[in-house]
Coordinates of C-alpha atoms in Angstrom, one line a residue:
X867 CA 121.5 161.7 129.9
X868 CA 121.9 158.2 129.4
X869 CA 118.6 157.9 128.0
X870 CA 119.5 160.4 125.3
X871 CA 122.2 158.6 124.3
X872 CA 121.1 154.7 124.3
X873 CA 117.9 154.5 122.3
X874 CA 115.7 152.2 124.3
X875 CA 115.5 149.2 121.7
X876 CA 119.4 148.4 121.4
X877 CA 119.2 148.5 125.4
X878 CA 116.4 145.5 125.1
X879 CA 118.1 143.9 121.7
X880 CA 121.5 143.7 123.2
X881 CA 120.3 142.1 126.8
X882 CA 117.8 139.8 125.2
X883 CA 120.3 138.4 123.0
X884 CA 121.2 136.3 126.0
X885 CA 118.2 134.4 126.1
X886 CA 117.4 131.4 125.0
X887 CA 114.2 130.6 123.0
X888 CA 112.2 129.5 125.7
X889 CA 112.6 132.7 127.8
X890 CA 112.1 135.0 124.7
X891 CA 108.5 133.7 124.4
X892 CA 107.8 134.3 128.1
X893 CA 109.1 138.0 128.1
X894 CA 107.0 138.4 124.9
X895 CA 103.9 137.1 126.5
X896 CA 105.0 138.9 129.9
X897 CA 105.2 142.4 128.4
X898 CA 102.9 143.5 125.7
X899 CA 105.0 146.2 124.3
X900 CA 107.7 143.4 123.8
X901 CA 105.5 140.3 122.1
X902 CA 103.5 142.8 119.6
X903 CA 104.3 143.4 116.4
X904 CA 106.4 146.6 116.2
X905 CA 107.6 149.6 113.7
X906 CA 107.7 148.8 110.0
X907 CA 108.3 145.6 110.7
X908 CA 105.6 142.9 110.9
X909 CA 106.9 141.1 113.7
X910 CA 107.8 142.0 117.4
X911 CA 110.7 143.2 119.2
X912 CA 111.5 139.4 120.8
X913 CA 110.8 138.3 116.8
X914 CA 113.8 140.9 116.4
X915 CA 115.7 139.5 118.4
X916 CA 115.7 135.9 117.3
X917 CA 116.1 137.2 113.6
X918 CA 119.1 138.7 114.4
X919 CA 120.8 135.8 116.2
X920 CA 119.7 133.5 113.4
X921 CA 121.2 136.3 110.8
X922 CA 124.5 136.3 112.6
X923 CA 125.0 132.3 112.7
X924 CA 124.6 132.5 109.0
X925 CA 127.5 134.7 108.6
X926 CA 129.6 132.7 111.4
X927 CA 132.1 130.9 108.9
X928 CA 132.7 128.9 111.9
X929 CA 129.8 128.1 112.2
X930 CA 129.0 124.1 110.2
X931 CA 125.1 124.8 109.5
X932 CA 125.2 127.5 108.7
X933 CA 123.7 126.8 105.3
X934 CA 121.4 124.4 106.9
X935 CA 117.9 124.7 105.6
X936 CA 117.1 124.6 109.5
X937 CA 117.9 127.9 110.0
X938 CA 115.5 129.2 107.0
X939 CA 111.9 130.6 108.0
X940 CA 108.9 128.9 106.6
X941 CA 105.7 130.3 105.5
X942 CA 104.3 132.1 108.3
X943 CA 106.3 130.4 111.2
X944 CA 107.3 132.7 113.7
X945 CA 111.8 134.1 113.8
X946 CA 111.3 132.7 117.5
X947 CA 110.8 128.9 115.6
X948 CA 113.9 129.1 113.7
X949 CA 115.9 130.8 116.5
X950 CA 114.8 127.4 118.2
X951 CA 116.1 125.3 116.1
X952 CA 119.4 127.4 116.2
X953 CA 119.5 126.9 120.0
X954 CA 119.3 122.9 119.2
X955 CA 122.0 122.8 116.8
X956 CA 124.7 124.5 119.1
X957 CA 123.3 123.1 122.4
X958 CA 121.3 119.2 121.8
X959 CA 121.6 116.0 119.4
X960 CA 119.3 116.0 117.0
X961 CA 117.9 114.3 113.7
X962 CA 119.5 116.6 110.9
X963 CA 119.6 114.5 108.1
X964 CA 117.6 112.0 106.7
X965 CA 118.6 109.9 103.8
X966 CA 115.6 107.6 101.9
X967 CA 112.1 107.8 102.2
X968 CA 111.1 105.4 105.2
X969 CA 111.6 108.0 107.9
X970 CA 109.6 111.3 109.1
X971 CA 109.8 113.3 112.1
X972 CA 107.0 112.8 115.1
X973 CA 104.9 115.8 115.0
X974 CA 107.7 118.2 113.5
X975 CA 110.2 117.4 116.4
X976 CA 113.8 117.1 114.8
X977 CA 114.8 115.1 117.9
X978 CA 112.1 112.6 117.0
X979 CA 111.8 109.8 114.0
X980 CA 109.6 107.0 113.0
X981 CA 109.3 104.6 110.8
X982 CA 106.4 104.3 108.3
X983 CA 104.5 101.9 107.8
X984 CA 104.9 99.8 104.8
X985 CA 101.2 99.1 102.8
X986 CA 102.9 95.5 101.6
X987 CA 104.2 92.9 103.0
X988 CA 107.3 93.0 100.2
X989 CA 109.4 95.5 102.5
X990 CA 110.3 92.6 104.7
X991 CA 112.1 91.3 102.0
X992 CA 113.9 95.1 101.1
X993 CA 117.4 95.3 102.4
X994 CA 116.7 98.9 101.6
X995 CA 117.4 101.1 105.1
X996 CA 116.5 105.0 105.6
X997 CA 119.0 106.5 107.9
X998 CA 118.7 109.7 110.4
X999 CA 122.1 111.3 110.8
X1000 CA 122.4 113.8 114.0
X1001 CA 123.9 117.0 113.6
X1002 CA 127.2 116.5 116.3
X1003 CA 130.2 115.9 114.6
X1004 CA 133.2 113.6 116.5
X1005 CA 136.6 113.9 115.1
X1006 CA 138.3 110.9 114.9
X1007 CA 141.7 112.5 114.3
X1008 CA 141.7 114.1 117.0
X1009 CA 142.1 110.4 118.8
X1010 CA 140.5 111.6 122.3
X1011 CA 137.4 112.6 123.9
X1012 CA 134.3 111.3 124.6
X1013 CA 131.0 111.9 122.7
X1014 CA 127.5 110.7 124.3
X1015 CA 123.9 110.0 123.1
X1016 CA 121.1 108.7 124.4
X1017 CA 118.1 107.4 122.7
X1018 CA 114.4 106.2 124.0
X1019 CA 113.0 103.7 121.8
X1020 CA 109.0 103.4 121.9
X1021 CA 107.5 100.2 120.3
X1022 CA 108.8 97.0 118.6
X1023 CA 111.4 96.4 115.7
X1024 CA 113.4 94.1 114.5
X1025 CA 114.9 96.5 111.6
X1026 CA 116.8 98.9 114.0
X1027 CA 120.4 99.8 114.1
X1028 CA 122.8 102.0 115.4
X1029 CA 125.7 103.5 114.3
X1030 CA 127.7 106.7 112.9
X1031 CA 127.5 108.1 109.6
X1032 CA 129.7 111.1 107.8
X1033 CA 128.2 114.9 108.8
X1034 CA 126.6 116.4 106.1
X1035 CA 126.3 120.1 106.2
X1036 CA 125.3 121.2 102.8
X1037 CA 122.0 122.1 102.5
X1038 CA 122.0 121.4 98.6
X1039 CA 122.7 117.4 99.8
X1040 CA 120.6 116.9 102.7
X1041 CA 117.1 116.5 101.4
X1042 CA 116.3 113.5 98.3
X1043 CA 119.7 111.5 98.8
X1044 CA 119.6 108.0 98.6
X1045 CA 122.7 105.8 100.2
X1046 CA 124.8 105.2 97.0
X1047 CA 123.9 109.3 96.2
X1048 CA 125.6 109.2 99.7
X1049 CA 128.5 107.5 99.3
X1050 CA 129.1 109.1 96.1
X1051 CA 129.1 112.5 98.3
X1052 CA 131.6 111.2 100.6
X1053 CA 133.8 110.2 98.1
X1054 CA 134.2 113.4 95.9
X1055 CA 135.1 115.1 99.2
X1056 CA 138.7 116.6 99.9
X1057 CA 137.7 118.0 103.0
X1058 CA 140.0 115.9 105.8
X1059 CA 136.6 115.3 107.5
X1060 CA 135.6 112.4 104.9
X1061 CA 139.3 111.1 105.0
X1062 CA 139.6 107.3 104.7
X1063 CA 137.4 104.7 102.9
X1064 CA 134.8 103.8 105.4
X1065 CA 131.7 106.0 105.3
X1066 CA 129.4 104.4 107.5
X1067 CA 129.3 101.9 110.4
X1068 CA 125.9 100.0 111.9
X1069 CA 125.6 97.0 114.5
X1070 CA 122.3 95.2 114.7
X1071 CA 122.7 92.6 117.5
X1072 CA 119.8 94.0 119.2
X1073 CA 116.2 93.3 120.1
X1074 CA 113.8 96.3 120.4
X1075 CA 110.4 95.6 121.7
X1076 CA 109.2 97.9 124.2
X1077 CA 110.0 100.9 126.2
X1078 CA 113.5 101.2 127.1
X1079 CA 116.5 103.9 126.9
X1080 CA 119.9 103.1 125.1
X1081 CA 123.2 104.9 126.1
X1082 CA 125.7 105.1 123.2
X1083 CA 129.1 106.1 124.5
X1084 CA 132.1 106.6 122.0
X1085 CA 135.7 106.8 123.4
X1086 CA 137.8 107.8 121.0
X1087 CA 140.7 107.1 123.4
X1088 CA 139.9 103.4 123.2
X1089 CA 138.5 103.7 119.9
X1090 CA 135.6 101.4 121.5
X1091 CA 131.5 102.5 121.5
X1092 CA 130.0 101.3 125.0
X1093 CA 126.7 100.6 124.7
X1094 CA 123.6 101.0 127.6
X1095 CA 120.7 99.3 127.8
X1096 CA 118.7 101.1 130.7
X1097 CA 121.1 102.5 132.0
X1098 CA 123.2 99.4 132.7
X1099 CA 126.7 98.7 130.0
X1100 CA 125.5 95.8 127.7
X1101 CA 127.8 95.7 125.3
X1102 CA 131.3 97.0 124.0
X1103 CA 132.4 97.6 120.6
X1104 CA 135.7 97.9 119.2
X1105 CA 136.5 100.3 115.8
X1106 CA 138.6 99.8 113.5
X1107 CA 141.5 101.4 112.2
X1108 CA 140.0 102.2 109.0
X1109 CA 137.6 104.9 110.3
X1110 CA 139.3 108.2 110.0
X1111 CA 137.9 111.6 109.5
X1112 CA 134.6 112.7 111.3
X1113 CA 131.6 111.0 112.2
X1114 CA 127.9 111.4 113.3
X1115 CA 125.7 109.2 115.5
X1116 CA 122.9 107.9 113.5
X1117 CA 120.2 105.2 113.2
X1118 CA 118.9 103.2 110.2
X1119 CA 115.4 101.9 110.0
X1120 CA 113.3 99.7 107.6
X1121 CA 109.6 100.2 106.2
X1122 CA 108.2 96.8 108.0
X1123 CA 104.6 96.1 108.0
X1124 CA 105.3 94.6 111.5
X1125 CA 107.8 97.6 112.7
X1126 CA 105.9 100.2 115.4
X1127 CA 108.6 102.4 116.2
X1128 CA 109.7 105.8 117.3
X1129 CA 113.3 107.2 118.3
X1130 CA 113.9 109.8 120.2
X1131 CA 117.3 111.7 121.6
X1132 CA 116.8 112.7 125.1
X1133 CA 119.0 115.8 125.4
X1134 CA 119.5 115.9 129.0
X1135 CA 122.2 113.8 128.2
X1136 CA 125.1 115.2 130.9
X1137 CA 123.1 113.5 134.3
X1138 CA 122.6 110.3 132.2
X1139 CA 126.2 110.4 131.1
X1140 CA 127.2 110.4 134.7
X1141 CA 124.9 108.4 135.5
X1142 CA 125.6 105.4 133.1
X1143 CA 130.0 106.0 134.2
X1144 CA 128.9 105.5 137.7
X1145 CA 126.6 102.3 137.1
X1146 CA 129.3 100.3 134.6
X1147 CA 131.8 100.7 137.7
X1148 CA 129.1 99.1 140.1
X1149 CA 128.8 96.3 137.6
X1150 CA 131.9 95.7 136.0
X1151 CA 132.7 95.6 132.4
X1152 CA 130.9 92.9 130.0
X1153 CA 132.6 91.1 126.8
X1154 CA 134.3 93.2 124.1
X1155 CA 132.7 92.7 120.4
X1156 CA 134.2 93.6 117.5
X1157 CA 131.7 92.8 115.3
X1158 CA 130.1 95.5 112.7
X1159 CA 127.7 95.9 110.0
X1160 CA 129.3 98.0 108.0

């Protein structure tokens, strides 16, 4: 009776929905009848699935990206790829907006930047930066809470800072925006995230050259970013009053003919968060700096 009254494809829609990306490829390759294409449509039941999910967070007004270009399909890319990418921008940190023309992505991974390589030798005297702004948004109004990233950093640079940048959801702005395009954005914003004058914030008091993970650990509490080299607290910064509204983590880079760099956010980010608490109580607390780029 049952069976009459459940047709057998909302039965597999409405469990599926649980899954996550990863798991809707494997039932599609496990089960043939679920990874072919299927009906009048020209994609499968799993394909279904994921077009559905991706459907719904565009009508979630709660929902901040949900006009993100992020979640539109591409040429012949698969609903599973875009349902992906929705899966990242609820669950990891990663690379959502890039501003200038001196960053790309490392083989298509949004949790993955370089730097190109300049042709001439004149970009070392650019003070020109391109900057990659990450999709989770902190709230400094909110005045507590803690908000965690952690990036590995292949190769050598002396052009590489750190930082936090305003969130920019609108997919009209996010692609050909250059930083006074930027700042001009900010400014003609009433919304209470972009409250206050300050738009951005960089420090640059550090060496990259290498293979080595950094920890950046805001407190909005203390209003002071703790920073981890390896695991182990390097450095503490304090923030200013003046920074109000909401914020992004983000990282500027420079075109250097010398530069051979990649950044990428490791998302298993809650083990190395507790990880990086427990060490900076083994080892104590280093000096306080106040100093910005901004």
């Amino acid at each position: 009776m049952l069976d009459r009254c459940i047709d057998s494809d909302d039965i597999v829609y409405a469990l599926a929905a649980f899954l996550p990306p990863k798991d809707l490829v494997n039932l599609a390759l496990t089960c043939k009848s679920y990874g072919a294409a299927s009906g009048k449509n020209s994609w499968s039941r799993m394909e279904e699935i994921a077009r559905r999910q991706v459907s719904a967070a565009k009508d979630d007004v709660n929902f901040d990206w949900r006009h993100s270009d992020l979640l539109t399909i591409e040429g012949q890319e698969s609903w599973i790829n875009v349902y992906n990418r929705l899966h990242l921008l609820r669950t990891s940190v990663i690379f959502y907006t890039l501003i200038n023309n001196d960053i790309s992505y490392v083989n298509k991974n949004i949790a993955h930047i370089r730097a190109k390589k300049s042709r001439s030798r004149s970009a070392v005297l650019s003070s020109e930066h391109s900057y990659a702004i990450c999709q989770r948004t902190m709230d400094f109004q909110k005045n507590k809470g803690e908000y965690f990233v952690q990036y590995r950093i292949t190769g050598r640079s002396s052009t590489l800072k750190f930082g936090l940048m305003r969130p920019i959801h609108s997919k009209r702005k996010r692609k050909k925006m250059n930083i006074p395009e930027y700042h001009k954005f900010c400014n003609s914003q009433e919304d209470s995230a972009f409250t206050g004058s300050s738009h951005h914030l960089f420090f640059d008091n550090f060496i990259f050259d290498g293979d080595d993970v950094y920890g950046l650990l805001l407190d909005l509490g203390s209003r002071q970013i703790h920073v981890y080299k390896n695991y182990k607290l390097v450095q503490i910064f304090g923030l200013h009053d003046r920074f109000e509204g909401q914020f992004c983590w983000a990282v500027a880079l420079k075109a250097h003919h010398q530069d051979r760099v990649t950044v990428r956010i490791e998302n298993y980010w809650q083990d190395a968060f507790d990880g990086i608490k427990q060490t900076s109580k083994e080892n104590g607390e280093p000096r306080l700096n106040s100093h910005f780029d901004s």
